[in-house]
mmCIF file of C-alpha atoms and ligand atoms in Angstrom:
data_model
loop_
_atom_site.group_PDB
_atom_site.id
_atom_site.type_symbol
_atom_site.label_atom_id
_atom_site.label_comp_id
_atom_site.label_asym_id
_atom_site.label_seq_id
_atom_site.Cartn_x
_atom_site.Cartn_y
_atom_site.Cartn_z
ATOM 1 C CA LEU A 1 28.847 -27.358 -1.611
ATOM 2 C CA SER A 2 31.985 -29.507 -1.865
ATOM 3 C CA SER A 3 34.187 -26.997 -0.032
ATOM 4 C CA THR A 4 31.478 -26.101 2.508
ATOM 5 C CA ILE A 5 30.807 -29.649 3.673
ATOM 6 C CA LYS A 6 34.459 -30.185 4.513
ATOM 7 C CA VAL A 7 34.237 -27.625 7.302
ATOM 8 C CA ASP A 8 30.522 -27.232 8.152
ATOM 9 C CA ASP A 9 29.270 -30.312 10.010
ATOM 10 C CA PHE A 10 25.583 -29.395 9.805
ATOM 11 C CA THR A 11 25.558 -28.892 6.034
ATOM 12 C CA ALA A 12 27.661 -32.061 5.726
ATOM 13 C CA GLN A 13 25.104 -34.113 7.666
ATOM 14 C CA LEU A 14 22.248 -32.830 5.475
ATOM 15 C CA PHE A 15 24.353 -33.642 2.440
ATOM 16 C CA ARG A 16 24.979 -37.209 3.645
ATOM 17 C CA ILE A 17 21.226 -37.784 3.938
ATOM 18 C CA HIS A 18 20.754 -36.270 0.478
ATOM 19 C CA MET A 19 23.320 -38.696 -0.996
ATOM 20 C CA GLN A 20 21.874 -41.652 0.878
ATOM 21 C CA VAL A 21 18.333 -41.118 -0.428
ATOM 22 C CA LEU A 22 19.637 -40.538 -3.960
ATOM 23 C CA GLU A 23 21.559 -43.820 -3.868
ATOM 24 C CA GLU A 24 18.553 -45.664 -2.523
ATOM 25 C CA GLY A 25 16.331 -44.103 -5.198
ATOM 26 C CA LEU A 26 13.715 -41.411 -4.561
ATOM 27 C CA ALA A 27 10.339 -42.861 -3.552
ATOM 28 C CA GLN A 28 8.354 -39.800 -4.652
ATOM 29 C CA SER A 29 8.379 -37.808 -7.894
ATOM 30 C CA VAL A 30 6.153 -34.989 -6.604
ATOM 31 C CA PHE A 31 8.025 -32.004 -5.142
ATOM 32 C CA LEU A 32 6.504 -29.125 -3.217
ATOM 33 C CA GLY A 33 8.397 -25.906 -2.642
ATOM 34 C CA ILE A 34 7.390 -22.966 -0.480
ATOM 35 C CA ASN A 35 10.031 -20.274 -0.816
ATOM 36 C CA ARG A 36 10.433 -16.721 0.342
ATOM 37 C CA SER A 37 12.890 -14.522 -1.492
ATOM 38 C CA ASP A 38 13.911 -11.507 0.616
ATOM 39 C CA TYR A 39 14.986 -8.107 -0.692
ATOM 40 C CA MET A 40 16.058 -4.708 0.547
ATOM 41 C CA PHE A 41 16.093 -1.403 -1.332
ATOM 42 C CA ASP A 42 19.705 -0.522 -1.926
ATOM 43 C CA CYS A 43 20.360 3.202 -2.475
ATOM 44 C CA GLY A 44 22.752 3.716 -5.315
ATOM 45 C CA VAL A 45 25.311 6.546 -5.138
ATOM 46 C CA ASP A 46 23.100 8.550 -7.493
ATOM 47 C CA GLY A 47 20.109 8.151 -5.155
ATOM 48 C CA THR A 48 18.216 5.591 -7.258
ATOM 49 C CA ALA A 49 16.969 2.642 -5.231
ATOM 50 C CA ALA A 50 17.035 -0.951 -6.508
ATOM 51 C CA LEU A 51 15.722 -4.142 -4.917
ATOM 52 C CA LYS A 52 18.631 -6.405 -4.017
ATOM 53 C CA GLN A 53 18.163 -9.957 -2.850
ATOM 54 C CA ILE A 54 19.221 -10.676 0.741
ATOM 55 C CA GLU A 55 18.632 -14.421 0.538
ATOM 56 C CA ILE A 56 16.137 -17.071 -0.499
ATOM 57 C CA ASN A 57 14.519 -19.267 2.142
ATOM 58 C CA THR A 58 13.660 -22.765 0.959
ATOM 59 C CA ILE A 59 12.714 -24.309 4.302
ATOM 60 C CA ALA A 60 10.273 -23.134 6.984
ATOM 61 C CA ALA A 61 9.834 -19.701 5.370
ATOM 62 C CA SER A 62 7.538 -18.150 7.933
ATOM 63 C CA PHE A 63 5.075 -15.305 8.574
ATOM 64 C CA GLY A 64 2.948 -16.017 5.511
ATOM 65 C CA GLY A 65 0.143 -16.748 7.960
ATOM 66 C CA LEU A 66 0.310 -13.796 10.306
ATOM 67 C CA THR A 67 1.075 -11.309 7.563
ATOM 68 C CA SER A 68 -2.212 -12.276 5.904
ATOM 69 C CA ARG A 69 -3.857 -10.306 8.758
ATOM 70 C CA MET A 70 -1.743 -7.179 8.410
ATOM 71 C CA VAL A 71 -3.699 -5.443 5.645
ATOM 72 C CA ALA A 72 -6.756 -5.494 7.912
ATOM 73 C CA VAL A 73 -4.720 -4.172 10.860
ATOM 74 C CA HIS A 74 -3.154 -1.273 8.991
ATOM 75 C CA GLY A 75 -6.353 -0.616 7.021
ATOM 76 C CA ARG A 76 -8.167 -0.155 10.325
ATOM 77 C CA VAL A 77 -5.455 2.133 11.706
ATOM 78 C CA LEU A 78 -5.707 4.344 8.622
ATOM 79 C CA LYS A 79 -9.495 4.489 8.930
ATOM 80 C CA VAL A 80 -9.308 5.496 12.593
ATOM 81 C CA LEU A 81 -7.103 8.357 11.387
ATOM 82 C CA GLY A 82 -9.778 9.279 8.823
ATOM 83 C CA LYS A 83 -7.663 8.123 5.877
ATOM 84 C CA PHE A 84 -10.303 6.029 4.080
ATOM 85 C CA GLU A 85 -8.895 6.748 0.623
ATOM 86 C CA GLU A 86 -5.402 5.554 1.673
ATOM 87 C CA ALA A 87 -6.849 2.483 3.377
ATOM 88 C CA SER A 88 -8.548 1.470 0.142
ATOM 89 C CA ARG A 89 -5.213 1.557 -1.667
ATOM 90 C CA LEU A 90 -3.448 -1.072 0.471
ATOM 91 C CA LEU A 91 -2.524 -4.102 -1.633
ATOM 92 C CA PRO A 92 -4.558 -7.206 -0.868
ATOM 93 C CA ASN A 93 -2.250 -9.912 0.477
ATOM 94 C CA ASN A 94 -3.096 -13.447 1.567
ATOM 95 C CA PRO A 95 -0.087 -15.798 1.515
ATOM 96 C CA SER A 96 -1.945 -18.293 3.778
ATOM 97 C CA LYS A 97 -4.260 -19.155 0.941
ATOM 98 C CA GLY A 98 -1.558 -19.364 -1.731
ATOM 99 C CA LEU A 99 0.765 -21.513 0.372
ATOM 100 C CA ALA A 100 -2.099 -23.806 1.377
ATOM 101 C CA SER A 101 -3.089 -24.197 -2.295
ATOM 102 C CA GLY A 102 0.372 -25.629 -3.017
ATOM 103 C CA ILE A 103 0.173 -28.041 -0.091
ATOM 104 C CA ALA A 104 -3.325 -29.054 -1.188
ATOM 105 C CA LYS A 105 -2.133 -29.723 -4.757
ATOM 106 C CA ALA A 106 0.722 -31.926 -3.499
ATOM 107 C CA TRP A 107 -1.711 -33.775 -1.213
ATOM 108 C CA GLU A 108 -4.050 -34.345 -4.163
ATOM 109 C CA LEU A 109 -1.243 -35.673 -6.394
ATOM 110 C CA TYR A 110 -0.177 -38.054 -3.634
ATOM 111 C CA GLY A 111 -3.534 -39.635 -4.301
ATOM 112 C CA SER A 112 -4.814 -41.058 -1.040
ATOM 113 C CA PRO A 113 -7.922 -39.242 0.257
ATOM 114 C CA SER A 114 -7.539 -40.599 3.785
ATOM 115 C CA ALA A 115 -3.887 -39.495 4.130
ATOM 116 C CA VAL A 116 -3.014 -36.425 6.222
ATOM 117 C CA VAL A 117 -0.719 -33.417 5.954
ATOM 118 C CA MET A 118 1.870 -33.405 8.737
ATOM 119 C CA PHE A 119 3.327 -30.113 9.975
ATOM 120 C CA LEU A 120 6.735 -30.932 11.445
ATOM 121 C CA VAL A 121 6.886 -28.391 14.264
ATOM 122 C CA GLU A 122 9.318 -27.057 16.833
ATOM 123 C CA GLU A 123 9.929 -28.558 20.249
ATOM 124 C CA VAL A 124 8.802 -25.235 21.777
ATOM 125 C CA GLN A 125 6.069 -23.974 19.465
ATOM 126 C CA ARG A 126 6.596 -20.231 19.405
ATOM 127 C CA ASN A 127 5.192 -19.639 15.954
ATOM 128 C CA ILE A 128 2.102 -21.826 16.156
ATOM 129 C CA PHE A 129 -0.372 -19.072 15.226
ATOM 130 C CA ASP A 130 1.436 -18.327 11.993
ATOM 131 C CA GLN A 131 1.213 -22.019 11.121
ATOM 132 C CA ARG A 132 -2.453 -22.254 12.163
ATOM 133 C CA CYS A 133 -3.441 -19.738 9.458
ATOM 134 C CA ILE A 134 -2.175 -22.156 6.789
ATOM 135 C CA GLU A 135 -3.556 -25.157 8.652
ATOM 136 C CA ASN A 136 -7.026 -23.574 8.732
ATOM 137 C CA GLU A 137 -6.962 -23.103 4.965
ATOM 138 C CA LEU A 138 -6.294 -26.840 4.588
ATOM 139 C CA TRP A 139 -9.112 -27.870 6.943
ATOM 140 C CA ASN A 140 -11.380 -25.554 4.897
ATOM 141 C CA ARG A 141 -10.513 -27.742 1.902
ATOM 142 C CA ASN A 142 -11.364 -30.867 3.924
ATOM 143 C CA ILE A 143 -7.723 -31.906 4.278
ATOM 144 C CA ARG A 144 -6.730 -33.291 7.671
ATOM 145 C CA VAL A 145 -3.678 -31.769 9.348
ATOM 146 C CA ILE A 146 -1.602 -33.195 12.199
ATOM 147 C CA ARG A 147 1.242 -31.481 14.074
ATOM 148 C CA LYS A 148 4.245 -33.577 15.131
ATOM 149 C CA ARG A 149 7.790 -33.022 16.376
ATOM 150 C CA PHE A 150 10.901 -34.919 15.283
ATOM 151 C CA ARG A 151 10.753 -36.885 18.519
ATOM 152 C CA ASP A 152 7.203 -38.069 17.701
ATOM 153 C CA VAL A 153 8.414 -39.235 14.299
ATOM 154 C CA PHE A 154 11.328 -41.068 15.943
ATOM 155 C CA ALA A 155 9.021 -42.737 18.486
ATOM 156 C CA LYS A 156 6.012 -43.543 16.293
ATOM 157 C CA GLY A 157 6.913 -43.113 12.611
ATOM 158 C CA SER A 158 7.380 -46.065 10.268
ATOM 159 C CA LEU A 159 7.510 -46.962 6.577
ATOM 160 C CA ASP A 160 5.669 -49.857 4.971
ATOM 161 C CA ASP A 161 7.018 -51.937 2.058
ATOM 162 C CA ALA A 162 6.078 -49.235 -0.436
ATOM 163 C CA LYS A 163 7.796 -46.600 1.798
ATOM 164 C CA ARG A 164 4.458 -45.066 2.715
ATOM 165 C CA LEU A 165 4.927 -43.041 5.896
ATOM 166 C CA TYR A 166 2.716 -43.820 8.883
ATOM 167 C CA ILE A 167 2.497 -42.114 12.234
ATOM 168 C CA ASP A 168 -0.024 -43.084 14.914
ATOM 169 C CA GLY A 169 -1.604 -45.349 12.286
ATOM 170 C CA GLN A 170 -2.244 -42.429 9.902
ATOM 171 C CA GLU A 171 -0.775 -42.305 6.431
ATOM 172 C CA VAL A 172 1.092 -39.057 5.728
ATOM 173 C CA ALA A 173 0.809 -37.557 2.236
ATOM 174 C CA VAL A 174 2.784 -34.328 2.786
ATOM 175 C CA VAL A 175 5.436 -33.383 5.353
ATOM 176 C CA TYR A 176 5.638 -29.605 5.772
ATOM 177 C CA TYR A 177 8.800 -28.690 7.681
ATOM 178 C CA ARG A 178 8.579 -25.743 10.061
ATOM 179 C CA GLU A 179 11.624 -27.113 11.891
ATOM 180 C CA GLY A 180 14.901 -28.755 10.999
ATOM 181 C CA TYR A 181 16.911 -25.836 9.590
ATOM 182 C CA VAL A 182 19.322 -25.173 12.475
ATOM 183 C CA PRO A 183 21.815 -27.541 14.161
ATOM 184 C CA THR A 184 20.125 -27.207 17.571
ATOM 185 C CA ASN A 185 16.980 -28.828 16.075
ATOM 186 C CA TYR A 186 18.868 -32.130 15.895
ATOM 187 C CA ASP A 187 20.148 -34.795 18.214
ATOM 188 C CA GLN A 188 20.956 -38.334 17.064
ATOM 189 C CA GLN A 189 17.315 -39.417 17.227
ATOM 190 C CA ASN A 190 16.120 -36.386 15.302
ATOM 191 C CA TRP A 191 18.645 -37.073 12.536
ATOM 192 C CA GLU A 192 17.252 -40.585 12.312
ATOM 193 C CA ALA A 193 13.726 -39.196 12.116
ATOM 194 C CA ARG A 194 14.813 -36.812 9.348
ATOM 195 C CA LEU A 195 16.308 -39.691 7.382
ATOM 196 C CA LEU A 196 13.080 -41.679 7.773
ATOM 197 C CA LEU A 197 11.028 -38.757 6.406
ATOM 198 C CA GLU A 198 13.391 -38.198 3.474
ATOM 199 C CA ARG A 199 13.339 -41.896 2.538
ATOM 200 C CA SER A 200 9.550 -41.990 2.645
ATOM 201 C CA LYS A 201 7.050 -41.678 -0.164
ATOM 202 C CA ALA A 202 5.475 -38.620 1.482
ATOM 203 C CA VAL A 203 5.890 -35.363 -0.446
ATOM 204 C CA LYS A 204 8.447 -33.289 1.461
ATOM 205 C CA CYS A 205 8.221 -29.499 1.641
ATOM 206 C CA PRO A 206 11.082 -29.109 1.040
ATOM 207 C CA ASP A 207 12.993 -32.246 0.108
ATOM 208 C CA ILE A 208 16.529 -32.194 1.495
ATOM 209 C CA ALA A 209 18.104 -31.246 -1.855
ATOM 210 C CA THR A 210 15.965 -28.109 -1.970
ATOM 211 C CA GLN A 211 16.928 -27.259 1.593
ATOM 212 C CA LEU A 212 20.594 -27.500 0.536
ATOM 213 C CA ALA A 213 19.895 -25.320 -2.518
ATOM 214 C CA GLY A 214 18.817 -22.591 -0.092
ATOM 215 C CA THR A 215 22.240 -22.282 1.545
ATOM 216 C CA LYS A 216 24.146 -19.001 1.336
ATOM 217 C CA LYS A 217 26.921 -20.883 -0.466
ATOM 218 C CA VAL A 218 24.593 -21.908 -3.307
ATOM 219 C CA GLN A 219 23.239 -18.339 -3.501
ATOM 220 C CA GLN A 220 26.820 -17.149 -3.965
ATOM 221 C CA GLU A 221 27.615 -19.798 -6.589
ATOM 222 C CA LEU A 222 24.438 -18.915 -8.540
ATOM 223 C CA SER A 223 25.725 -15.365 -8.891
ATOM 224 C CA ARG A 224 28.908 -16.456 -10.678
ATOM 225 C CA PRO A 225 29.034 -15.302 -14.298
ATOM 226 C CA GLY A 226 27.769 -18.069 -16.574
ATOM 227 C CA THR A 227 25.793 -20.044 -13.988
ATOM 228 C CA LEU A 228 22.345 -18.581 -14.681
ATOM 229 C CA GLU A 229 23.091 -18.845 -18.398
ATOM 230 C CA ARG A 230 23.738 -22.576 -17.947
ATOM 231 C CA LEU A 231 20.590 -23.121 -15.835
ATOM 232 C CA LEU A 232 18.240 -20.974 -17.943
ATOM 233 C CA PRO A 233 19.521 -21.387 -21.494
ATOM 234 C CA GLY A 234 17.956 -18.937 -23.926
ATOM 235 C CA HIS A 235 16.180 -16.870 -21.255
ATOM 236 C CA THR A 236 18.291 -13.764 -21.725
ATOM 237 C CA ASP A 237 15.705 -11.301 -20.359
ATOM 238 C CA ALA A 238 14.900 -13.383 -17.293
ATOM 239 C CA ILE A 239 18.604 -13.791 -16.561
ATOM 240 C CA ALA A 240 19.145 -10.034 -16.763
ATOM 241 C CA ARG A 241 16.183 -9.384 -14.445
ATOM 242 C CA LEU A 242 17.452 -11.926 -11.926
ATOM 243 C CA ARG A 243 21.018 -10.711 -12.039
ATOM 244 C CA ALA A 244 19.907 -7.124 -11.454
ATOM 245 C CA THR A 245 18.701 -8.224 -7.983
ATOM 246 C CA PHE A 246 22.032 -9.799 -6.991
ATOM 247 C CA ALA A 247 24.303 -7.901 -4.635
ATOM 248 C CA GLY A 248 28.023 -8.722 -4.854
ATOM 249 C CA LEU A 249 28.568 -12.244 -3.466
ATOM 250 C CA TYR A 250 32.026 -13.712 -2.899
ATOM 251 C CA SER A 251 33.411 -17.186 -2.314
ATOM 252 C CA LEU A 252 35.985 -17.656 0.448
ATOM 253 C CA ASP A 253 37.225 -20.950 -1.020
ATOM 254 C CA VAL A 254 40.957 -21.503 -0.586
ATOM 255 C CA GLY A 255 42.832 -19.849 -3.432
ATOM 256 C CA GLU A 256 43.708 -16.500 -4.917
ATOM 257 C CA GLU A 257 40.118 -15.274 -5.449
ATOM 258 C CA GLY A 258 39.328 -15.936 -1.774
ATOM 259 C CA ASP A 259 42.600 -14.395 -0.513
ATOM 260 C CA LYS A 260 41.879 -11.194 -2.416
ATOM 261 C CA ILE A 261 38.363 -10.691 -1.085
ATOM 262 C CA VAL A 262 39.410 -11.529 2.488
ATOM 263 C CA ALA A 263 42.080 -8.824 2.286
ATOM 264 C CA ALA A 264 39.546 -6.344 0.862
ATOM 265 C CA ALA A 265 37.042 -7.104 3.652
ATOM 266 C CA ILE A 266 39.664 -6.724 6.405
ATOM 267 C CA ALA A 267 40.654 -3.380 4.914
ATOM 268 C CA ASP A 268 37.054 -2.106 4.602
ATOM 269 C CA PRO A 269 34.758 -4.233 6.819
ATOM 270 C CA ASP A 270 31.772 -1.869 6.594
ATOM 271 C CA ARG A 271 31.371 -2.689 2.921
ATOM 272 C CA PHE A 272 30.525 -6.343 3.642
ATOM 273 C CA VAL A 273 28.479 -8.893 5.566
ATOM 274 C CA LEU A 274 30.093 -12.209 6.566
ATOM 275 C CA LYS A 275 27.591 -15.071 6.434
ATOM 276 C CA PRO A 276 27.839 -18.652 7.706
ATOM 277 C CA GLN A 277 25.528 -21.414 6.360
ATOM 278 C CA ARG A 278 22.877 -20.721 8.964
ATOM 279 C CA GLU A 279 19.232 -19.740 8.954
ATOM 280 C CA GLY A 280 16.978 -17.978 11.375
ATOM 281 C CA GLY A 281 18.751 -14.669 11.907
ATOM 282 C CA GLY A 282 21.440 -13.459 14.270
ATOM 283 C CA ASN A 283 24.317 -15.388 12.665
ATOM 284 C CA ASN A 284 25.892 -12.815 10.364
ATOM 285 C CA LEU A 285 28.963 -10.776 11.245
ATOM 286 C CA TYR A 286 29.464 -7.081 10.557
ATOM 287 C CA GLY A 287 32.063 -4.350 11.030
ATOM 288 C CA GLU A 288 34.722 -4.850 13.696
ATOM 289 C CA GLU A 289 33.537 -8.376 14.490
ATOM 290 C CA LEU A 290 33.687 -9.372 10.826
ATOM 291 C CA LYS A 291 37.245 -8.051 10.686
ATOM 292 C CA GLN A 292 38.366 -9.922 13.801
ATOM 293 C CA VAL A 293 36.901 -13.232 12.646
ATOM 294 C CA LEU A 294 38.397 -12.910 9.167
ATOM 295 C CA GLU A 295 41.816 -12.080 10.599
ATOM 296 C CA LYS A 296 41.631 -15.232 12.696
ATOM 297 C CA ILE A 297 40.552 -17.624 9.930
ATOM 298 C CA ARG A 298 42.094 -16.000 6.843
ATOM 299 C CA ASP A 299 44.728 -18.722 6.416
ATOM 300 C CA SER A 300 42.518 -21.630 7.472
ATOM 301 C CA PRO A 301 40.097 -23.759 5.399
ATOM 302 C CA GLU A 302 37.595 -22.848 8.129
ATOM 303 C CA ARG A 303 36.880 -19.675 6.159
ATOM 304 C CA THR A 304 35.049 -21.715 3.500
ATOM 305 C CA ALA A 305 32.194 -22.206 5.986
ATOM 306 C CA TYR A 306 31.303 -18.559 5.195
ATOM 307 C CA ILE A 307 30.551 -16.361 2.226
ATOM 308 C CA LEU A 308 31.013 -12.618 1.926
ATOM 309 C CA MET A 309 28.317 -10.312 0.601
ATOM 310 C CA ASP A 310 28.216 -6.615 -0.206
ATOM 311 C CA LYS A 311 26.310 -4.784 2.490
ATOM 312 C CA ILE A 312 23.029 -3.401 1.189
ATOM 313 C CA LYS A 313 22.351 0.129 2.394
ATOM 314 C CA PRO A 314 18.666 1.111 2.349
ATOM 315 C CA GLN A 315 17.459 4.675 2.921
ATOM 316 C CA PRO A 316 16.012 4.834 6.473
ATOM 317 C CA ALA A 317 12.461 6.132 7.044
ATOM 318 C CA VAL A 318 10.889 7.240 10.319
ATOM 319 C CA ASN A 319 8.287 4.857 11.662
ATOM 320 C CA TYR A 320 6.739 3.533 14.886
ATOM 321 C CA LEU A 321 7.494 -0.020 15.955
ATOM 322 C CA LEU A 322 4.722 -1.475 18.093
ATOM 323 C CA ARG A 323 5.960 -4.369 20.231
ATOM 324 C CA ALA A 324 4.964 -5.900 23.552
ATOM 325 C CA HIS A 325 6.753 -4.424 26.575
ATOM 326 C CA SER A 326 8.551 -1.770 24.608
ATOM 327 C CA PRO A 327 7.746 1.957 24.520
ATOM 328 C CA LEU A 328 6.196 3.452 21.382
ATOM 329 C CA ARG A 329 8.501 6.027 19.870
ATOM 330 C CA ALA A 330 9.584 7.224 16.461
ATOM 331 C CA SER A 331 12.650 5.362 15.166
ATOM 332 C CA LYS A 332 14.665 5.433 11.995
ATOM 333 C CA CYS A 333 13.788 2.192 10.265
ATOM 334 C CA VAL A 334 14.600 0.031 7.289
ATOM 335 C CA SER A 335 12.373 -2.584 5.689
ATOM 336 C CA GLU A 336 12.894 -5.976 4.086
ATOM 337 C CA LEU A 337 10.431 -7.229 1.477
ATOM 338 C CA GLY A 338 9.832 -10.968 1.138
ATOM 339 C CA ILE A 339 8.029 -12.501 -1.839
ATOM 340 C CA PHE A 340 6.443 -15.910 -1.315
ATOM 341 C CA GLY A 341 6.608 -18.434 -4.113
ATOM 342 C CA VAL A 342 4.941 -21.823 -4.238
ATOM 343 C CA TYR A 343 5.512 -24.581 -6.756
ATOM 344 C CA VAL A 344 4.583 -28.203 -7.287
ATOM 345 C CA ARG A 345 6.589 -30.340 -9.663
ATOM 346 C CA GLN A 346 5.784 -33.875 -10.790
ATOM 347 C CA GLY A 347 8.793 -35.436 -12.437
ATOM 348 C CA LYS A 348 9.800 -32.902 -15.075
ATOM 349 C CA GLU A 349 6.372 -31.296 -15.278
ATOM 350 C CA MET A 350 5.768 -28.032 -13.408
ATOM 351 C CA VAL A 351 2.208 -28.461 -12.153
ATOM 352 C CA LEU A 352 1.937 -25.146 -10.340
ATOM 353 C CA ASN A 353 4.360 -22.243 -9.916
ATOM 354 C CA ARG A 354 3.170 -18.893 -8.661
ATOM 355 C CA SER A 355 3.687 -15.944 -6.395
ATOM 356 C CA ALA A 356 1.670 -16.287 -3.184
ATOM 357 C CA GLY A 357 1.944 -12.801 -1.743
ATOM 358 C CA HIS A 358 4.412 -10.744 0.244
ATOM 359 C CA LEU A 359 5.807 -9.992 3.672
ATOM 360 C CA LEU A 360 7.218 -6.663 4.812
ATOM 361 C CA ARG A 361 9.345 -6.591 7.956
ATOM 362 C CA THR A 362 10.586 -3.326 9.426
ATOM 363 C CA LYS A 363 13.265 -2.762 12.062
ATOM 364 C CA ALA A 364 15.184 0.098 13.647
ATOM 365 C CA ILE A 365 18.505 0.852 11.938
ATOM 366 C CA GLU A 366 20.514 0.077 15.122
ATOM 367 C CA HIS A 367 19.967 -3.623 14.424
ATOM 368 C CA ALA A 368 22.140 -5.014 11.647
ATOM 369 C CA ASP A 369 20.623 -8.488 12.002
ATOM 370 C CA GLY A 370 17.660 -10.207 13.605
ATOM 371 C CA GLY A 371 14.094 -10.710 12.498
ATOM 372 C CA VAL A 372 10.613 -10.761 13.971
ATOM 373 C CA ALA A 373 11.161 -13.928 16.010
ATOM 374 C CA ALA A 374 14.314 -12.399 17.505
ATOM 375 C CA GLY A 375 12.188 -9.482 18.783
ATOM 376 C CA VAL A 376 13.881 -6.940 16.531
ATOM 377 C CA ALA A 377 11.674 -6.490 13.476
ATOM 378 C CA VAL A 378 7.875 -6.072 13.236
ATOM 379 C CA LEU A 379 5.358 -7.111 10.598
ATOM 380 C CA ASP A 380 4.529 -4.208 8.307
ATOM 381 C CA THR A 381 2.473 -3.358 5.213
ATOM 382 C CA PRO A 382 3.878 -1.741 2.066
ATOM 383 C CA TYR A 383 2.090 1.382 0.883
ATOM 384 C CA LEU A 384 2.696 2.021 -2.801
ATOM 385 C CA VAL A 385 3.008 5.595 -4.005
HETATM 386 P P1 LIG B 1 19.069 -15.634 7.850
HETATM 387 O O1 LIG B 1 19.058 -16.887 7.077
HETATM 388 O O2 LIG B 1 19.703 -15.769 9.185
HETATM 389 O O3 LIG B 1 17.720 -14.968 7.880
HETATM 390 P P2 LIG B 1 19.860 -13.404 6.138
HETATM 391 O O4 LIG B 1 20.746 -13.519 4.976
HETATM 392 O O5 LIG B 1 18.422 -13.165 5.851
HETATM 393 O O6 LIG B 1 20.080 -14.692 7.040
HETATM 394 O O7 LIG B 1 20.390 -12.243 7.086
HETATM 395 C C1 LIG B 1 19.724 -11.868 8.267
HETATM 396 C C2 LIG B 1 19.472 -10.367 8.289
HETATM 397 O O8 LIG B 1 20.708 -9.665 8.143
HETATM 398 C C3 LIG B 1 18.597 -9.884 7.149
HETATM 399 O O9 LIG B 1 17.240 -9.953 7.495
HETATM 400 C C4 LIG B 1 19.084 -8.450 6.952
HETATM 401 O O10 LIG B 1 18.442 -7.589 7.880
HETATM 402 C C5 LIG B 1 20.550 -8.527 7.304
HETATM 403 N N1 LIG B 1 21.370 -8.706 6.095
HETATM 404 C C6 LIG B 1 21.687 -9.867 5.491
HETATM 405 N N2 LIG B 1 22.423 -9.673 4.390
HETATM 406 C C7 LIG B 1 22.591 -8.344 4.284
HETATM 407 C C8 LIG B 1 23.269 -7.505 3.347
HETATM 408 N N3 LIG B 1 23.926 -8.004 2.306
HETATM 409 N N4 LIG B 1 23.215 -6.169 3.559
HETATM 410 C C9 LIG B 1 22.559 -5.637 4.618
HETATM 411 N N5 LIG B 1 21.907 -6.376 5.531
HETATM 412 C C10 LIG B 1 21.915 -7.721 5.386
HETATM 413 MG MG1 LIG B 2 16.716 -14.053 6.410
#
């Protein structure tokens, strides 16, 4: 991230906190990760489709809760249509349970039965019902859950001598971030609250290093020849399987390699997507806009705030998108498949590492970007044939 943090203030601020806690010494050796790796089916020129990774989300990966209800929804729709056989073939899917099992394991390893799990939530809580599904699973396991915002942590959070985190007199075992991944989540006080959480002994989901590992820039660097080989020595088959899911990813770092790809993208903008280090949808640039921005920044270090990616082109299918206040009509759609992963690591030991289910989001082809929260995509269910 060395080139990125020179020009991207948000990533730089996260990085400063990362360095500060490393220098101080990490207070916790248990790490909890809840990831969602997203894919689209790219149609090759010969008509064969392959899953290509769009991105990996390492912080606040959402919809694991609500999507746990979707099999029942679509199963019911199929039954109403008399398609009982098809309904029985829908894949069971319950990410709520899998994600909660990771949080529960981290809570257990923290080792204080009276400590709580804290969901760090948004100022305006638009996705509360998704979070509640996971919360309910924790209460079912007799684990107490509290919901707090950054401003509550700033006002009432504190560390004791052993860096145990307390809020409202309650000890916090696990901090589960559902906030904190976009610059608008932070003012000066919220940055201070973030630093307090990172310094604490609470298990963070994710810790700040893992959040940084989820940037588009790191995704691009991982795709460089030789990098997977260095990180997974001896795992030739796994490396080949991973690499097969990578679309072309290109660094815009200052230099010849960057100059070349910038020129190629200006000449043929529809081949690419231009991505800044942002999460949450609606930030990428396509087509004419991509071209204009690249022309403006091509000779400036500012370009290193972005990466370029080959545009994935899925085969559209006709479907009906059911959304509030919008008419029901057939649209040409594309889908994005997310796979949830949950892991708990204690020092160098991997305590738990498993797939927790999937998420399918479908949107009309007119929209290049934008997810469910943006009002563009809808939750869907894959039907395997
Ligand atoms: P964010 O972190 O904002 O979710 P993404 O990388 O997931 O960023 O991009 C947002 C959306 O843009 C994706 O859900 C997908 O619909 C579209 N998109 C991203 N990358 C590509 C790509 N390489 N090809 C086609 N569409 C893409
Ligand atoms: Mg995304």
